[in-house]
Short mmCIF file of C-alpha atoms in Angstrom, two decimals:
data_model
loop_
_atom_site.label_atom_id
_atom_site.label_comp_id
_atom_site.label_asym_id
_atom_site.label_seq_id
_atom_site.Cartn_x
_atom_site.Cartn_y
_atom_site.Cartn_z
CA MET A 1 -120.87 45.88 56.86
CA ALA A 2 -119.70 49.43 56.02
CA ALA A 3 -122.15 49.69 53.15
CA MET A 4 -124.92 48.51 55.45
CA LEU A 5 -124.47 51.72 57.45
CA ILE A 6 -126.23 53.64 54.70
CA LEU A 7 -127.65 51.10 52.27
CA GLY A 8 -129.24 49.11 55.05
CA LEU A 9 -131.18 52.26 55.89
CA CYS A 10 -132.71 53.17 52.51
CA GLY A 11 -103.37 41.43 46.89
CA CYS A 12 -100.44 42.88 47.84
CA GLY A 13 -97.42 40.75 48.58
CA ASP A 14 -94.49 41.78 50.78
CA ASP A 15 -95.42 44.85 52.80
CA GLY A 16 -91.84 45.99 53.13
CA GLU A 17 -92.07 46.06 56.90
CA SER A 18 -89.18 47.30 58.97
CA SER A 19 -88.43 46.16 62.49
CA SER A 20 -87.55 49.78 63.34
CA SER A 21 -91.02 51.10 62.53
CA PRO A 22 -92.81 52.23 65.69
CA THR A 23 -96.00 50.48 66.75
CA ILE A 24 -98.80 52.72 67.92
CA PRO A 25 -100.40 50.99 70.92
CA THR A 26 -104.13 50.44 71.26
CA PRO A 27 -105.30 52.06 74.49
CA THR A 28 -108.87 51.65 75.64
CA PRO A 29 -110.85 54.85 75.01
CA THR A 30 -111.31 56.82 78.23
CA PRO A 31 -114.97 57.58 78.96
CA THR A 32 -115.95 61.20 79.44
CA PRO A 33 -115.45 61.64 83.22
CA THR A 34 -118.22 64.21 83.77
CA GLN A 35 -121.08 61.87 82.83
CA THR A 36 -122.13 58.38 83.72
CA THR A 37 -123.56 56.09 81.08
CA SER A 38 -127.10 56.61 82.35
CA GLU A 39 -126.64 60.39 82.41
CA PHE A 40 -125.31 60.36 78.85
CA ILE A 41 -128.26 58.28 77.62
CA ALA A 42 -130.75 60.56 79.42
CA ALA A 43 -129.19 63.65 77.81
CA ALA A 44 -129.24 62.00 74.39
CA ILE A 45 -132.90 61.01 74.75
CA ALA A 46 -133.67 64.65 75.55
CA GLY A 47 -131.80 65.76 72.42
CA SER A 48 -133.37 66.90 69.19
CA GLY A 49 -132.60 63.89 67.04
CA THR A 50 -133.12 64.76 63.37
CA MET A 51 -133.11 68.54 63.02
CA THR A 52 -132.67 71.44 60.56
CA LEU A 53 -130.36 74.26 61.61
CA ARG A 54 -131.69 77.62 60.37
CA MET A 55 -130.34 80.02 63.02
CA GLN A 56 -126.62 80.69 63.61
CA PRO A 57 -125.87 79.87 67.27
CA ASP A 58 -122.26 80.02 68.45
CA ARG A 59 -122.36 76.37 69.42
CA LEU A 60 -124.88 73.55 69.44
CA THR A 61 -125.20 69.91 70.41
CA PHE A 62 -126.81 67.48 67.98
CA ALA A 63 -127.89 64.50 70.10
CA GLY A 64 -130.33 61.63 70.17
CA CYS A 65 -130.81 57.89 70.46
CA LEU A 66 -131.18 55.77 67.33
CA VAL A 67 -134.04 53.30 67.68
CA LYS A 68 -133.12 50.49 65.33
CA GLN A 69 -135.67 48.76 63.16
CA LYS A 70 -135.47 46.14 60.45
CA THR A 71 -134.20 47.40 57.12
CA SER A 72 -134.84 46.13 53.59
CA ASP A 73 -132.64 43.19 54.59
CA ARG A 74 -134.66 42.07 57.59
CA ARG A 75 -131.59 40.55 59.24
CA VAL A 76 -130.08 44.04 59.49
CA LEU A 77 -131.22 46.56 62.09
CA GLY A 78 -130.53 50.21 61.42
CA ALA A 79 -131.37 53.84 62.07
CA ALA A 80 -130.02 57.29 61.26
CA HIS A 81 -130.53 60.89 62.36
CA PHE A 82 -129.70 63.95 60.27
CA MET A 83 -128.65 67.50 61.10
CA THR A 84 -129.25 69.61 57.98
CA ASN A 85 -127.36 72.90 57.89
CA GLU A 86 -129.51 75.61 56.27
CA SER A 87 -128.15 78.40 58.44
CA GLY A 88 -126.05 80.14 55.81
CA ALA A 89 -122.93 79.59 57.96
CA GLU A 90 -120.28 76.88 58.05
CA TYR A 91 -120.05 74.81 61.22
CA ARG A 92 -117.34 72.48 62.43
CA LEU A 93 -117.85 69.11 64.09
CA THR A 94 -115.25 68.95 66.87
CA LYS A 95 -116.40 66.03 69.02
CA PHE A 96 -118.63 62.99 68.63
CA SER A 97 -119.43 60.60 71.49
CA TYR A 98 -121.63 57.53 71.56
CA ILE A 99 -122.87 54.57 73.57
CA LEU A 100 -124.06 51.28 72.07
CA ASP A 101 -126.63 49.53 74.27
CA THR A 102 -125.93 45.78 74.24
CA SER A 103 -128.15 44.91 77.20
CA GLY A 104 -130.65 43.05 75.00
CA LEU A 105 -128.20 40.41 73.74
CA GLN A 106 -129.10 36.85 74.66
CA ALA A 107 -126.79 33.97 75.54
CA GLY A 108 -125.26 32.44 72.43
CA GLU A 109 -125.65 35.62 70.35
CA ALA A 110 -123.07 38.07 69.05
CA ALA A 111 -123.64 41.50 67.54
CA GLU A 112 -121.69 43.07 64.68
CA SER A 113 -122.35 46.82 64.65
CA ASP A 114 -121.21 49.75 62.52
CA ILE A 115 -121.26 53.21 64.08
CA GLY A 116 -120.29 56.47 62.47
CA PHE A 117 -121.04 59.77 60.85
CA THR A 118 -121.08 61.10 57.32
CA ILE A 119 -121.26 64.57 55.76
CA LEU A 120 -123.10 64.92 52.45
CA PRO A 121 -124.97 67.45 50.33
CA LYS A 122 -128.40 67.63 51.92
CA ASN A 123 -130.20 65.81 49.09
CA GLU A 124 -127.86 62.79 49.01
CA VAL A 125 -128.31 59.65 51.12
CA VAL A 126 -125.44 57.31 50.21
CA ALA A 127 -121.89 57.84 51.44
CA LEU A 128 -119.39 55.22 50.31
CA ASN A 129 -116.57 57.36 48.88
CA SER A 130 -113.57 59.21 50.25
CA GLY A 131 -114.58 62.52 51.82
CA GLU A 132 -118.20 61.43 52.39
CA GLU A 133 -117.86 58.66 54.96
CA THR A 134 -116.13 60.87 57.51
CA LEU A 135 -115.59 58.15 60.12
CA ILE A 136 -117.07 54.68 60.50
CA THR A 137 -116.03 52.28 63.23
CA HIS A 138 -117.01 48.69 64.02
CA GLN A 139 -117.85 46.93 67.27
CA TYR A 140 -118.14 43.20 68.02
CA ASP A 141 -120.07 42.23 71.15
CA ALA A 142 -120.45 38.65 72.30
CA GLN A 143 -121.71 39.43 75.80
CA THR A 144 -123.80 42.16 77.38
CA GLY A 145 -121.98 44.84 79.33
CA ASP A 146 -121.64 48.56 79.86
CA ARG A 147 -118.78 49.62 77.57
CA GLY A 148 -119.12 53.22 78.68
CA ILE A 149 -119.06 56.39 76.60
CA VAL A 150 -116.80 56.29 73.53
CA PRO A 151 -115.45 59.82 72.87
CA ILE A 152 -114.05 60.92 69.50
CA THR A 153 -112.25 64.27 69.42
CA LEU A 154 -111.67 65.48 65.87
CA PRO A 155 -108.17 66.87 65.35
CA ALA A 156 -107.16 70.42 64.35
CA GLY A 157 -110.21 72.60 63.72
CA GLY A 158 -112.64 69.72 63.25
CA VAL A 159 -114.43 68.68 60.07
CA SER A 160 -116.48 71.12 58.04
CA ILE A 161 -120.27 71.03 57.74
CA PRO A 162 -120.93 73.67 55.07
CA THR A 163 -124.30 75.29 54.69
CA GLY A 164 -126.37 73.17 52.35
CA SER A 165 -124.97 69.91 53.72
CA ARG A 166 -126.07 67.53 56.40
CA LEU A 167 -124.42 65.52 59.13
CA SER A 168 -125.71 61.98 59.57
CA ALA A 169 -125.27 59.89 62.72
CA ALA A 170 -126.05 56.28 61.90
CA SER A 171 -125.63 52.70 63.07
CA VAL A 172 -126.52 49.23 61.84
CA THR A 173 -126.35 45.88 63.62
CA GLY A 174 -126.46 42.24 62.58
CA ILE A 175 -127.11 39.49 65.13
CA PHE A 176 -125.17 36.24 64.68
CA PRO A 177 -125.49 32.89 66.49
CA GLN A 178 -122.11 32.21 68.08
CA ALA A 179 -122.42 28.64 66.86
CA GLY A 180 -122.19 29.96 63.28
CA GLY A 181 -124.63 30.09 60.42
CA GLY A 182 -124.78 33.76 59.47
CA ALA A 183 -126.92 36.69 60.55
CA LYS A 184 -130.43 35.96 61.81
CA GLU A 185 -133.64 37.97 61.90
CA VAL A 186 -134.57 39.36 65.32
CA SER A 187 -138.15 38.82 66.50
CA ASP A 188 -140.36 41.91 66.52
CA ASP A 189 -141.09 41.73 70.24
CA ARG A 190 -137.41 42.32 71.06
CA LEU A 191 -137.58 45.62 69.19
CA ALA A 192 -140.80 46.86 70.77
CA ASP A 193 -139.32 49.07 73.52
CA GLY A 194 -136.78 50.72 71.19
CA LYS A 195 -133.77 49.82 73.33
CA PHE A 196 -132.38 46.80 71.49
CA MET A 197 -128.88 47.69 70.23
CA ARG A 198 -129.78 51.39 70.25
CA MET A 199 -126.98 53.88 69.70
CA CYS A 200 -127.11 57.11 71.69
CA TYR A 201 -124.86 59.90 70.48
CA SER A 202 -123.82 63.50 71.07
CA ALA A 203 -122.15 65.68 68.42
CA GLU A 204 -120.62 69.03 69.41
CA LEU A 205 -120.52 71.75 66.74
CA SER A 206 -119.17 75.30 66.64
CA ARG A 207 -119.65 78.10 64.14
CA VAL A 208 -116.54 78.42 61.97
CA ASP A 209 -115.66 82.01 63.01
CA LEU A 210 -115.15 80.79 66.58
CA ILE A 211 -112.47 78.26 65.59
CA SER A 212 -108.94 79.43 64.85
CA ALA A 213 -107.49 76.15 63.53
CA ALA A 214 -107.93 75.05 59.93
CA LYS A 215 -110.46 72.35 59.10
CA VAL A 216 -109.29 68.77 58.90
CA MET A 217 -110.09 66.55 55.93
CA SER A 218 -111.13 62.89 56.04
CA TYR A 219 -109.54 60.74 53.31
CA ARG A 220 -110.70 57.17 52.85
CA SER A 221 -108.40 54.26 51.94
CA PRO A 222 -109.53 52.46 49.85
CA TYR A 223 -111.25 55.34 48.08
CA ARG A 224 -114.61 53.57 47.92
CA ASP A 225 -116.27 50.96 50.12
CA ARG A 226 -114.88 47.61 48.90
CA SER A 227 -115.78 44.15 50.16
CA TYR A 228 -112.98 41.67 49.52
CA VAL A 229 -111.69 38.20 50.34
CA ALA A 230 -108.67 37.99 52.63
CA ASP A 231 -106.80 34.68 52.81
CA PRO A 232 -103.55 33.47 54.39
CA SER A 233 -101.63 34.38 51.22
CA ARG A 234 -103.25 37.78 50.70
CA THR A 235 -103.01 39.73 53.93
CA THR A 236 -103.04 43.32 52.65
CA ALA A 237 -106.48 44.87 52.31
CA PRO A 238 -107.37 47.02 49.28
CA PHE A 239 -105.91 50.51 49.65
CA THR A 240 -105.55 53.84 47.88
CA ASN A 241 -102.37 55.92 47.82
CA PHE A 242 -102.61 59.68 48.35
CA LYS A 243 -100.09 62.23 47.12
CA ASN A 244 -99.46 65.69 48.50
CA THR A 245 -100.21 67.68 45.35
CA SER A 246 -100.21 71.01 47.17
CA SER A 247 -97.35 73.48 47.50
CA HIS A 248 -97.31 73.22 51.28
CA SER A 249 -96.63 70.60 53.94
CA VAL A 250 -99.61 68.40 54.88
CA ARG A 251 -99.87 67.10 58.41
CA VAL A 252 -101.54 63.78 59.16
CA TYR A 253 -103.14 63.97 62.61
CA GLY A 254 -104.82 60.62 63.03
CA VAL A 255 -106.11 57.43 61.43
CA GLY A 256 -109.41 55.75 62.17
CA THR A 257 -109.83 52.07 61.30
CA PHE A 258 -112.95 50.22 60.24
CA ILE A 259 -112.57 46.45 60.07
CA SER A 260 -115.31 43.86 59.88
CA ASN A 261 -114.82 40.08 59.76
CA LEU A 262 -117.99 39.13 57.91
CA SER A 263 -117.79 35.45 58.82
CA ASP A 264 -118.19 36.36 62.52
CA SER A 265 -117.19 32.81 63.48
CA GLU A 266 -113.56 32.77 62.24
CA HIS A 267 -110.47 34.11 64.02
CA SER A 268 -108.43 36.87 62.37
CA ASP A 269 -105.58 39.21 63.35
CA HIS A 270 -105.32 42.86 62.28
CA GLU A 271 -103.15 45.94 62.13
CA THR A 272 -102.95 49.17 60.16
CA ASN A 273 -99.65 50.17 58.55
CA ILE A 274 -98.66 53.70 57.54
CA TYR A 275 -96.17 54.21 54.69
CA VAL A 276 -94.59 57.38 53.34
CA ASN A 277 -92.91 57.08 49.94
CA GLY A 278 -92.97 53.29 50.31
CA VAL A 279 -91.25 53.28 53.72
CA LEU A 280 -93.16 51.89 56.69
CA LYS A 281 -93.36 54.68 59.27
CA ALA A 282 -95.74 53.29 61.88
CA LYS A 283 -97.98 50.37 62.78
CA ILE A 284 -101.29 50.67 64.57
CA ALA A 285 -101.94 47.60 66.71
CA LEU A 286 -105.56 46.42 66.52
CA PRO A 287 -107.30 43.72 68.56
CA SER A 288 -107.89 40.32 66.99
CA HIS A 289 -111.36 39.04 66.19
CA VAL A 290 -111.95 36.12 68.56
CA PRO A 291 -115.32 34.44 67.94
CA GLY A 292 -117.46 34.34 71.07
CA SER A 293 -115.32 36.93 72.86
CA THR A 294 -116.19 40.63 72.86
CA THR A 295 -113.51 42.59 71.01
CA PRO A 296 -111.90 45.20 73.28
CA LEU A 297 -112.71 48.76 72.35
CA PHE A 298 -109.95 50.64 70.56
CA PRO A 299 -109.74 54.35 69.75
CA PRO A 300 -111.94 55.20 66.76
CA VAL A 301 -109.12 57.57 65.78
CA HIS A 302 -105.50 56.73 66.62
CA ASP A 303 -103.26 59.76 67.00
CA VAL A 304 -100.38 59.91 64.52
CA ASP A 305 -97.99 62.72 63.65
CA VAL A 306 -96.74 62.50 60.07
CA ASN A 307 -95.76 65.47 57.91
CA LEU A 308 -95.83 65.13 54.14
CA ALA A 309 -93.73 67.43 51.98
CA PRO A 310 -95.04 68.41 48.54
CA GLY A 311 -94.81 65.34 46.31
CA ASP A 312 -94.76 62.83 49.18
CA VAL A 313 -97.01 59.77 48.86
CA LEU A 314 -98.99 58.43 51.83
CA SER A 315 -100.24 54.86 51.89
CA VAL A 316 -102.36 53.56 54.78
CA ARG A 317 -102.99 49.81 54.49
CA GLY A 318 -104.80 47.26 56.55
CA LYS A 319 -103.07 43.99 57.31
CA VAL A 320 -105.61 41.22 57.87
CA THR A 321 -104.39 37.71 58.68
CA PRO A 322 -107.03 34.96 58.72
CA LYS A 323 -106.56 31.21 58.92
CA ARG A 324 -108.73 30.65 55.83
CA ALA A 325 -110.40 32.77 53.16
CA ILE A 326 -112.90 35.19 54.71
CA VAL A 327 -114.88 38.13 53.35
CA PHE A 328 -113.77 41.38 54.98
CA ASP A 329 -114.56 45.04 54.86
CA TYR A 330 -111.66 47.34 55.74
CA ALA A 331 -111.22 51.10 55.58
CA ALA A 332 -108.79 53.63 57.00
CA PHE A 333 -110.04 57.16 57.60
CA ILE A 334 -107.08 59.52 57.38
CA PHE A 335 -107.48 62.88 59.13
CA ALA A 336 -105.10 65.37 57.55
CA ASP A 337 -104.76 68.86 56.16
CA ASP A 338 -106.15 69.71 52.76
CA GLY A 339 -103.87 68.88 49.83
CA LEU A 340 -103.96 65.09 49.31
CA THR A 341 -105.06 63.56 45.98
CA PRO A 342 -105.71 59.85 45.25
CA ILE A 343 -103.24 58.37 42.78
CA ASP A 344 -102.28 55.02 41.22
CA GLU A 345 -105.81 53.88 40.50
CA ARG A 346 -108.25 54.73 37.76
CA LEU A 347 -111.59 55.77 39.18
CA ASN A 348 -114.64 55.50 36.93
CA VAL A 349 -112.45 53.81 34.34
CA ILE A 350 -115.43 53.16 32.05
CA ASP A 351 -119.06 54.29 32.15
CA VAL A 352 -121.28 51.28 31.39
CA ASP A 353 -124.48 49.58 32.49
CA LEU A 354 -123.27 46.09 33.37
CA ASN A 355 -126.59 44.53 34.33
CA GLY A 356 -128.95 46.26 31.89
CA ASP A 357 -131.11 47.96 34.52
CA GLY A 358 -130.82 51.42 32.97
CA TYR A 359 -128.24 52.75 35.46
CA ASN A 360 -124.56 53.05 34.60
CA ASP A 361 -122.45 51.29 37.19
CA ILE A 362 -119.21 52.34 38.89
CA MET A 363 -116.02 50.55 37.84
CA ASP A 364 -112.51 51.28 39.14
CA LEU A 365 -109.16 49.68 38.27
CA ASP A 366 -106.67 49.80 41.13
CA ALA A 367 -102.88 49.70 41.09
CA GLN A 368 -102.85 45.97 41.95
CA GLY A 369 -104.90 45.14 38.83
CA SER A 370 -108.21 44.49 40.55
CA ILE A 371 -111.41 45.64 38.87
CA TRP A 372 -113.87 46.92 41.48
CA VAL A 373 -117.51 47.18 40.49
CA SER A 374 -120.39 48.86 42.25
CA ILE A 375 -123.71 47.85 40.73
CA ARG A 376 -126.12 50.71 41.21
CA VAL A 377 -129.17 49.55 43.10
CA GLY A 378 -132.76 50.84 43.30
CA GLY A 379 -133.07 54.42 42.13
CA GLY A 380 -129.47 54.40 40.94
CA LEU A 381 -127.99 54.40 44.45
CA GLN A 382 -124.40 53.27 44.89
CA ASP A 383 -123.65 49.88 46.45
CA THR A 384 -120.49 48.40 47.97
CA GLN A 385 -117.88 47.49 45.38
CA GLN A 386 -117.05 43.85 44.69
CA GLU A 387 -113.82 42.54 43.17
CA TRP A 388 -114.86 41.28 39.72
CA MET A 389 -111.34 40.49 38.50
CA ARG A 390 -107.76 40.40 39.75
CA SER A 391 -104.28 40.79 38.23
CA LEU A 392 -105.17 43.02 35.27
CA ARG A 393 -102.23 45.25 36.08
CA ASN A 394 -101.30 46.82 32.75
CA ALA A 395 -104.55 47.41 30.88
CA ASP A 396 -104.24 50.79 29.17
CA ALA A 397 -107.74 51.01 27.67
CA LEU A 398 -111.16 49.51 28.40
CA THR A 399 -113.85 49.69 25.71
CA ALA A 400 -117.41 48.38 25.84
CA LEU A 401 -118.30 46.28 22.77
CA SER A 402 -121.68 46.77 21.17
CA ARG A 403 -124.48 44.33 21.95
CA ALA A 404 -127.80 43.72 20.28
CA SER A 405 -129.82 44.10 23.47
CA THR A 406 -129.28 45.17 27.08
CA SER A 407 -130.36 41.64 28.02
CA ASP A 408 -127.24 40.28 26.30
CA PRO A 409 -124.06 39.93 28.38
CA LEU A 410 -121.82 43.00 28.10
CA THR A 411 -118.26 42.42 26.93
CA ILE A 412 -115.46 44.89 27.64
CA LYS A 413 -112.28 44.83 25.58
CA ALA A 414 -109.09 45.44 27.60
CA THR A 415 -105.91 46.28 25.70
CA SER A 416 -102.38 47.26 26.69
CA SER A 417 -99.31 48.72 25.01
CA ASN A 418 -97.51 45.35 25.13
CA GLY A 419 -100.08 43.86 22.74
CA MET A 420 -102.35 42.16 25.27
CA CYS A 421 -105.99 42.02 24.15
CA LEU A 422 -108.70 40.54 26.37
CA ASN A 423 -112.46 40.27 26.13
CA LEU A 424 -114.01 40.51 29.58
CA ARG A 425 -117.51 39.01 29.62
CA ALA A 426 -119.63 40.45 32.43
CA GLN A 427 -121.58 38.06 34.66
CA PRO A 428 -123.38 40.37 37.12
CA GLN A 429 -125.22 37.44 38.73
CA PHE A 430 -121.86 36.10 39.92
CA ALA A 431 -120.15 39.52 40.40
CA ARG A 432 -117.32 38.68 38.02
CA PHE A 433 -115.80 39.05 34.58
CA VAL A 434 -114.93 35.93 32.60
CA PRO A 435 -111.88 36.85 30.48
CA ASP A 436 -110.65 35.39 27.22
CA TYR A 437 -107.87 36.50 24.91
CA CYS A 438 -109.10 38.17 21.74
CA ASN A 439 -107.06 35.56 19.88
CA ASN A 440 -107.77 32.22 21.51
CA ASN A 441 -107.06 28.99 19.67
CA ILE A 442 -107.20 26.58 22.62
CA GLY A 443 -110.88 26.73 23.56
CA ALA A 444 -113.08 29.22 25.33
CA SER A 445 -112.61 29.94 29.02
CA SER A 446 -115.31 29.55 31.64
CA GLY A 447 -116.13 30.82 35.09
CA ASP A 448 -114.34 27.78 36.51
CA ASP A 449 -110.95 29.07 35.33
CA TYR A 450 -108.59 31.28 37.32
CA TRP A 451 -106.40 34.07 36.00
CA GLY A 452 -103.13 35.67 37.07
CA ASP A 453 -99.74 36.68 35.71
CA PHE A 454 -98.04 33.50 36.88
CA ASN A 455 -94.70 34.04 35.09
CA GLY A 456 -94.50 37.80 35.66
CA ASP A 457 -94.16 38.82 32.00
CA GLY A 458 -97.02 41.34 32.01
CA PHE A 459 -99.54 39.05 30.29
CA ILE A 460 -102.35 37.43 32.24
CA ASP A 461 -102.33 33.60 32.21
CA ARG A 462 -105.07 31.00 32.68
CA LEU A 463 -105.09 28.36 35.42
CA ARG A 464 -107.40 25.38 34.99
CA VAL A 465 -107.90 22.48 37.40
CA ASP A 466 -108.22 19.07 35.70
CA PRO A 467 -109.39 16.62 38.43
CA PRO A 468 -109.39 13.45 36.23
CA ARG A 469 -105.74 14.07 35.33
CA LEU A 470 -104.86 15.23 38.86
CA ALA A 471 -103.22 18.24 37.25
CA TYR A 472 -103.26 22.01 37.39
CA LEU A 473 -102.79 23.34 33.89
CA VAL A 474 -101.45 26.79 32.98
CA ALA A 475 -101.87 28.41 29.57
CA LEU A 476 -99.48 31.35 29.30
CA GLY A 477 -100.72 34.54 27.70
CA SER A 478 -98.94 36.65 25.10
CA ALA A 479 -99.64 39.23 22.42
CA TYR A 480 -100.75 36.30 20.23
CA GLY A 481 -103.24 34.92 22.74
CA LEU A 482 -103.05 31.85 24.97
CA GLU A 483 -100.40 29.22 24.42
CA SER A 484 -101.05 25.49 24.93
CA GLU A 485 -101.74 24.25 28.44
CA THR A 486 -98.92 22.64 30.41
CA PRO A 487 -99.13 21.05 33.87
CA TRP A 488 -97.57 23.16 36.62
CA ILE A 489 -98.85 20.84 39.40
CA ASN A 490 -99.33 17.07 39.26
CA GLY A 491 -100.98 14.75 41.75
CA TYR A 492 -103.67 17.08 43.05
CA GLY A 493 -107.34 17.17 42.11
CA ALA A 494 -110.40 19.29 42.78
CA VAL A 495 -110.52 21.90 45.50
CA ASP A 496 -113.33 23.99 46.96
CA LYS A 497 -111.77 27.45 46.61
CA ILE A 498 -108.88 29.13 44.82
CA PHE A 499 -107.76 32.73 45.29
CA VAL A 500 -105.00 34.28 43.16
CA SER A 501 -102.59 36.96 44.41
CA ASP A 502 -98.89 37.77 44.44
CA SER A 503 -98.39 36.50 47.96
CA ASN A 504 -94.61 37.05 48.21
CA GLY A 505 -94.24 40.23 46.17
CA ASP A 506 -91.90 38.77 43.54
CA GLY A 507 -93.99 39.96 40.58
CA ARG A 508 -95.42 36.50 39.83
CA ASP A 509 -98.91 35.56 40.94
CA ASP A 510 -99.45 32.64 43.30
CA PHE A 511 -102.65 31.11 44.64
CA GLU A 512 -104.22 29.81 47.82
CA ALA A 513 -106.35 26.65 47.67
CA GLU A 514 -108.80 25.26 50.23
CA TRP A 515 -110.64 21.96 50.41
CA ASN A 516 -112.02 19.49 52.90
CA ASP A 517 -111.33 15.76 52.71
CA GLY A 518 -112.61 15.07 56.21
CA GLN A 519 -110.14 17.65 57.46
CA PHE A 520 -109.81 21.28 56.44
CA ARG A 521 -106.87 21.81 54.09
CA CYS A 522 -105.28 25.12 53.14
CA VAL A 523 -102.27 25.34 50.82
CA ILE A 524 -100.35 28.22 49.26
CA TRP A 525 -98.93 27.45 45.82
CA SER A 526 -96.07 29.82 44.94
CA SER A 527 -95.01 30.34 41.33
CA THR A 528 -91.44 29.79 40.19
CA GLY A 529 -92.32 31.08 36.73
CA SER A 530 -92.77 27.58 35.28
CA ALA A 531 -94.30 25.56 38.14
CA PHE A 532 -95.93 25.96 41.56
CA THR A 533 -94.35 24.92 44.87
CA ARG A 534 -96.50 23.94 47.84
CA ALA A 535 -96.55 25.25 51.40
CA ASN A 536 -99.23 24.75 54.02
CA CYS A 537 -101.07 27.87 55.14
CA PRO A 538 -99.87 29.30 58.47
CA GLN A 539 -102.13 28.26 61.35
#
């Protein structure tokens, strides 16, 4: 739901874990001792809410209570307040505290809520990129209860709010029946008094000349907001590596974690892992998502102490372990000194209008070979990225082919130095590319095919399920196109879902399959390079 925070208002394999890596525990945040919950809410109600700062006070408190209303998606409740800095002076945000009022939840309901703050140029409204979403956290409530005040102290000298920018405090909530079935619309009468799932907040700011410590930066991993499918064979969330490209040491002070299990009704386990130069340095323990049971609060920012020398590479990755394929949203917010630069992925790899609406869309190619696409929505605003293709690891160039009309499907040619040539046919209505080799003598591919580098030779291969033959057929790719299909699995027919990833990190793609024959089945098929071997999914 990370994208909902703003928009609602307007495969890795082996992780290389080491048993010697320290685990950062997950303490419960300690409420501010000088205020009770009721006192905090009363002070927030008395606050300014949305405001414009034109004077230059030494310090100020930006506070209020967000009264949530239905958004453009009527199942989503949301609200935001803005503090616009037009003072001519830089300010620093040093502390942010909040309370989420769950008293209006009814028996059999659960609430999925995003809470956080962003810093943007004052005329922008969407924050889904690194450096814009400063910190977003997620809260799952299955029962009413006073969770107390959640305090967030920003490390070092706090985050900068330059003149000409604005600080946004925002929250969205979706209400889910605990019996399953997805988010539901809340009746208008439950919103009438303004208290339902309201978020009350207090942000403490100081003028920059009163703070001796340097500002802290917020780096987002992955770089943009990306919704993805986690499954038992693909447990590493999308991530972005950052390199210290400065001439000085960069200190990492803390890591905030956003994680949202979008099914609501499925169990999943989570942790955040911190790597430096490929070596696991620390694990952050996170509570599991247990349907029907309120998730314990965990610190919005976990303290860490990592120093990066010039040239060091930092990788902060979420590990998400579900029992079946589930859509997730994961992000790590890394609070560190200035000097880190995203590497290993190609942002804005090609500038094209994929759906013919007159707005060029955002397309990134990450180091794992996934193409991430953000279709610009009304007014050209940015939306959450979806994974349109996997396993395209060595494409050197992407070129849009000409089309007679914007109503015709767009095709992108992907080529690599090893001679691979693919035509990627865009299907925006299904959020995917349908690939085919430029030279294909064995019949066109369809959206029912699956693609991965199953023999690890650097060329993407096609997997096709043939239920009448009870066979899974693989056509290997090469510089000459697709070779003839050969069966890599015999004796198995149709399935409901297939997800391709390199589950064991051996350089060959595998896949997870799910189906129901009166009982839920989940199988991981691992590639040997010429066949697949079966193992049941861990339960």
